[in-house]
Structure formats: C-alpha cells, structure tokens
Short mmCIF file of N, CA and C in Angstrom, two decimals:
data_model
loop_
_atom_site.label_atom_id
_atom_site.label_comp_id
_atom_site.label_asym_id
_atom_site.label_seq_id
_atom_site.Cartn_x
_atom_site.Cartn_y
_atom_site.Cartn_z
N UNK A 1 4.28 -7.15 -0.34
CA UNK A 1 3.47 -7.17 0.86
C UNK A 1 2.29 -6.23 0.64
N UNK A 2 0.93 -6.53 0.99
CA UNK A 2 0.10 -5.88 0.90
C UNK A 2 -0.38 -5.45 2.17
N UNK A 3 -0.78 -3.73 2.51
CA UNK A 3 -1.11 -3.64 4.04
C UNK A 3 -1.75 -2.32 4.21
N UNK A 4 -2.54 -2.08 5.09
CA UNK A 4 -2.89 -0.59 5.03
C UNK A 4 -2.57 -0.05 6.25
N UNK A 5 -1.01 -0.33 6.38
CA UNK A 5 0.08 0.41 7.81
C UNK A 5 0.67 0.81 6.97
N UNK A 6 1.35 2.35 7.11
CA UNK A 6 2.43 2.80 5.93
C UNK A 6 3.80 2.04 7.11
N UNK A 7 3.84 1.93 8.38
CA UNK A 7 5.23 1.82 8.98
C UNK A 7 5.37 0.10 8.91
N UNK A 8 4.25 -1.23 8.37
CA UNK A 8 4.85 -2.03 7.90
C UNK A 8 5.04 -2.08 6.48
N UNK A 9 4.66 -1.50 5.73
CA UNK A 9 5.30 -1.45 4.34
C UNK A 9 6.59 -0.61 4.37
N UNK A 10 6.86 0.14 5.12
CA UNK A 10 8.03 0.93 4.92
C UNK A 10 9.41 -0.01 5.34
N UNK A 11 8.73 -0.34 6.20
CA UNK A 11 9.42 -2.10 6.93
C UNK A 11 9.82 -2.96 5.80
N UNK A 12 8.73 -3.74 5.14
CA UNK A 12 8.94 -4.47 4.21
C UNK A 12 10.15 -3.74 2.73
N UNK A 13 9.80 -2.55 2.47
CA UNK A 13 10.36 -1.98 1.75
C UNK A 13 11.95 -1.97 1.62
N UNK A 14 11.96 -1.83 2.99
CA UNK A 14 13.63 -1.55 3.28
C UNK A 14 14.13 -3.17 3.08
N UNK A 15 13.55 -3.97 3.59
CA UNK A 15 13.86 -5.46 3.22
C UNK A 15 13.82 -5.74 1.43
N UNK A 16 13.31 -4.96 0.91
CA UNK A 16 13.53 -5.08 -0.44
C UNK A 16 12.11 -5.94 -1.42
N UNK A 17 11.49 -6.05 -0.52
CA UNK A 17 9.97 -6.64 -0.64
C UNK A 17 9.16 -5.75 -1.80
N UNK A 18 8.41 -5.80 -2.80
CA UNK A 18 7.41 -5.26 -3.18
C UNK A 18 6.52 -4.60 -2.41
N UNK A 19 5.99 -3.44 -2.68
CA UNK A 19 4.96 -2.98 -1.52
C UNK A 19 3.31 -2.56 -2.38
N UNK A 20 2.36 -2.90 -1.51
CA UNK A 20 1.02 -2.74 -2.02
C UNK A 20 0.09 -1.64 -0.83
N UNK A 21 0.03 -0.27 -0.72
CA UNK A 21 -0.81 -0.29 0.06
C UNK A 21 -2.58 0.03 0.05
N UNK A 22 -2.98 -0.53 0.90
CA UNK A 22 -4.90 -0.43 0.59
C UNK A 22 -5.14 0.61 1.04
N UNK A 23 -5.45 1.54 0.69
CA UNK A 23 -5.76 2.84 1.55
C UNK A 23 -7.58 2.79 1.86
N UNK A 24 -7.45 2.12 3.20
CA UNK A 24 -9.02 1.65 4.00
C UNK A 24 -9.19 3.44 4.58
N UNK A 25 -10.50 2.76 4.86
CA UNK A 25 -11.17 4.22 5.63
C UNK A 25 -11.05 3.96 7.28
N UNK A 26 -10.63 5.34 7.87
CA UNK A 26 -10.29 4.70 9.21
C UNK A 26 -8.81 4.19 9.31
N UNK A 27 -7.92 4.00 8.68
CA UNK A 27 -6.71 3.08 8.96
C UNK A 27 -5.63 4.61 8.53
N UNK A 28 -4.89 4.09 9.68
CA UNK A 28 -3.67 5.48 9.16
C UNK A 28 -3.52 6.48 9.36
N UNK A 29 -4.81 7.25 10.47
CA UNK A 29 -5.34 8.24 10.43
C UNK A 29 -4.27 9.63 10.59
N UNK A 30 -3.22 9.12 11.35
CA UNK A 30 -2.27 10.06 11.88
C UNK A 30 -1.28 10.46 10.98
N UNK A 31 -1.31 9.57 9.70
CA UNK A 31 -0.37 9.89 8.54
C UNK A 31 -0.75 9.42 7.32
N UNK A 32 -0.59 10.13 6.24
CA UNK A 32 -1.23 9.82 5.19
C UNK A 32 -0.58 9.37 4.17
N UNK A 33 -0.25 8.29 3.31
CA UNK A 33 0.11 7.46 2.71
C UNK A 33 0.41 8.27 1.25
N UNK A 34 1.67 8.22 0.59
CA UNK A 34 1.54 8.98 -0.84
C UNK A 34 1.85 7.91 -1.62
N UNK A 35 1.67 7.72 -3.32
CA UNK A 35 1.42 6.66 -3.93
C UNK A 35 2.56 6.77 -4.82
N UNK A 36 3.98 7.78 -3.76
CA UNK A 36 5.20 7.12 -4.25
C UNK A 36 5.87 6.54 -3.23
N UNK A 37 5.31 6.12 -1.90
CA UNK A 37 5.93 5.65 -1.31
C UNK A 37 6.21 4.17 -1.62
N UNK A 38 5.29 3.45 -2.45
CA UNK A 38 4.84 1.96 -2.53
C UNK A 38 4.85 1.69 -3.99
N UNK A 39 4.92 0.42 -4.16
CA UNK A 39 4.68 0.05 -5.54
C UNK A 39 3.17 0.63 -6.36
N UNK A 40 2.21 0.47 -5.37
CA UNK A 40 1.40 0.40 -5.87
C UNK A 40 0.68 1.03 -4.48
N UNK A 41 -0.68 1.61 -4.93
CA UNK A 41 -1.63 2.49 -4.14
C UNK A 41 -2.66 2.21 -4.31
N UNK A 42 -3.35 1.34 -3.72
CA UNK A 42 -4.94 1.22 -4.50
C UNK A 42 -5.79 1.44 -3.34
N UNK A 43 -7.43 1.44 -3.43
CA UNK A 43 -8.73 1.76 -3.15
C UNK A 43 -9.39 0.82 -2.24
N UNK A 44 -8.94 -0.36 -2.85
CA UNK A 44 -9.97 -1.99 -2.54
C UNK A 44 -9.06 -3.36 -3.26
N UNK A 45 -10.03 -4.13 -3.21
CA UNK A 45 -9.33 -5.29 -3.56
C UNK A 45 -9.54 -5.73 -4.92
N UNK A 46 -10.53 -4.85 -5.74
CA UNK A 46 -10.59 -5.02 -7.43
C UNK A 46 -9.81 -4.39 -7.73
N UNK A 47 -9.01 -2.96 -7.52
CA UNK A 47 -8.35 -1.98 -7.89
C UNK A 47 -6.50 -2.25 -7.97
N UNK A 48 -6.63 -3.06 -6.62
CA UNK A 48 -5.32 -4.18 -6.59
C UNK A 48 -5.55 -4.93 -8.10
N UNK A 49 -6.36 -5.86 -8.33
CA UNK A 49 -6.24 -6.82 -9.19
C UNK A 49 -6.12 -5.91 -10.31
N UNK A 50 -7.16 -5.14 -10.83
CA UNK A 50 -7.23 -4.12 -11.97
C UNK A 50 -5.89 -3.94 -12.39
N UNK A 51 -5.13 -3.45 -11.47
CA UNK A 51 -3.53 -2.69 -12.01
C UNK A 51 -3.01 -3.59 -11.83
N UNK A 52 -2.48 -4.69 -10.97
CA UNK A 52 -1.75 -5.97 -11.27
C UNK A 52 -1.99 -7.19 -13.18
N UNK A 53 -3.30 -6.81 -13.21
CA UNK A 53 -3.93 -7.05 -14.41
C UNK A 53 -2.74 -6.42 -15.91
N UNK A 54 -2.53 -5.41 -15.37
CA UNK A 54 -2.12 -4.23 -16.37
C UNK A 54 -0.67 -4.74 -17.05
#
C-alpha cells in the first residue's frame, strides 16, 4: 500500500500488506513517520520507482 497517513499504513501493515510511505509536505503534521516503520520511505513518485528499480 502506498500512502502518506502513517495510521493507514500501520493499518495495512498489521494486515500483512507491504507498506510504501510518501512523505508529502503538509501531510502528517502531528506525527512524524520513521523509515523503519514501512517497507519503504520515499520523497515523491521517482524516488518510489528509483528504489523499487533496485
């Protein structure tokens, strides 16, 4: 799942889902996302592809 809510990826997570989050500007403001919570942590939507690339 890709999302820039940490409480639906944490959601998805527990379901056993892959997790992607976008860390947007403005989104999240009240909690801040760490890049071991998720599979993956990226910037934008090249930065997704970039490391999926990998």
């Amino acid at each position: 799942m890709v999302a820039a809510h940490m409480h639906d990826l944490q959601a998805a997570k527990k379901c056993g889902l892959h997790t992607t989050y976008v860390a947007r500007h403005g989104e999240d403001t009240g909690r801040k996302a760490t890049p071991d919570e998720v599979d993956y942590f990226v910037s934008d939507e090249v930065d997704l592809y970039n490391q999926l690339a990998k």
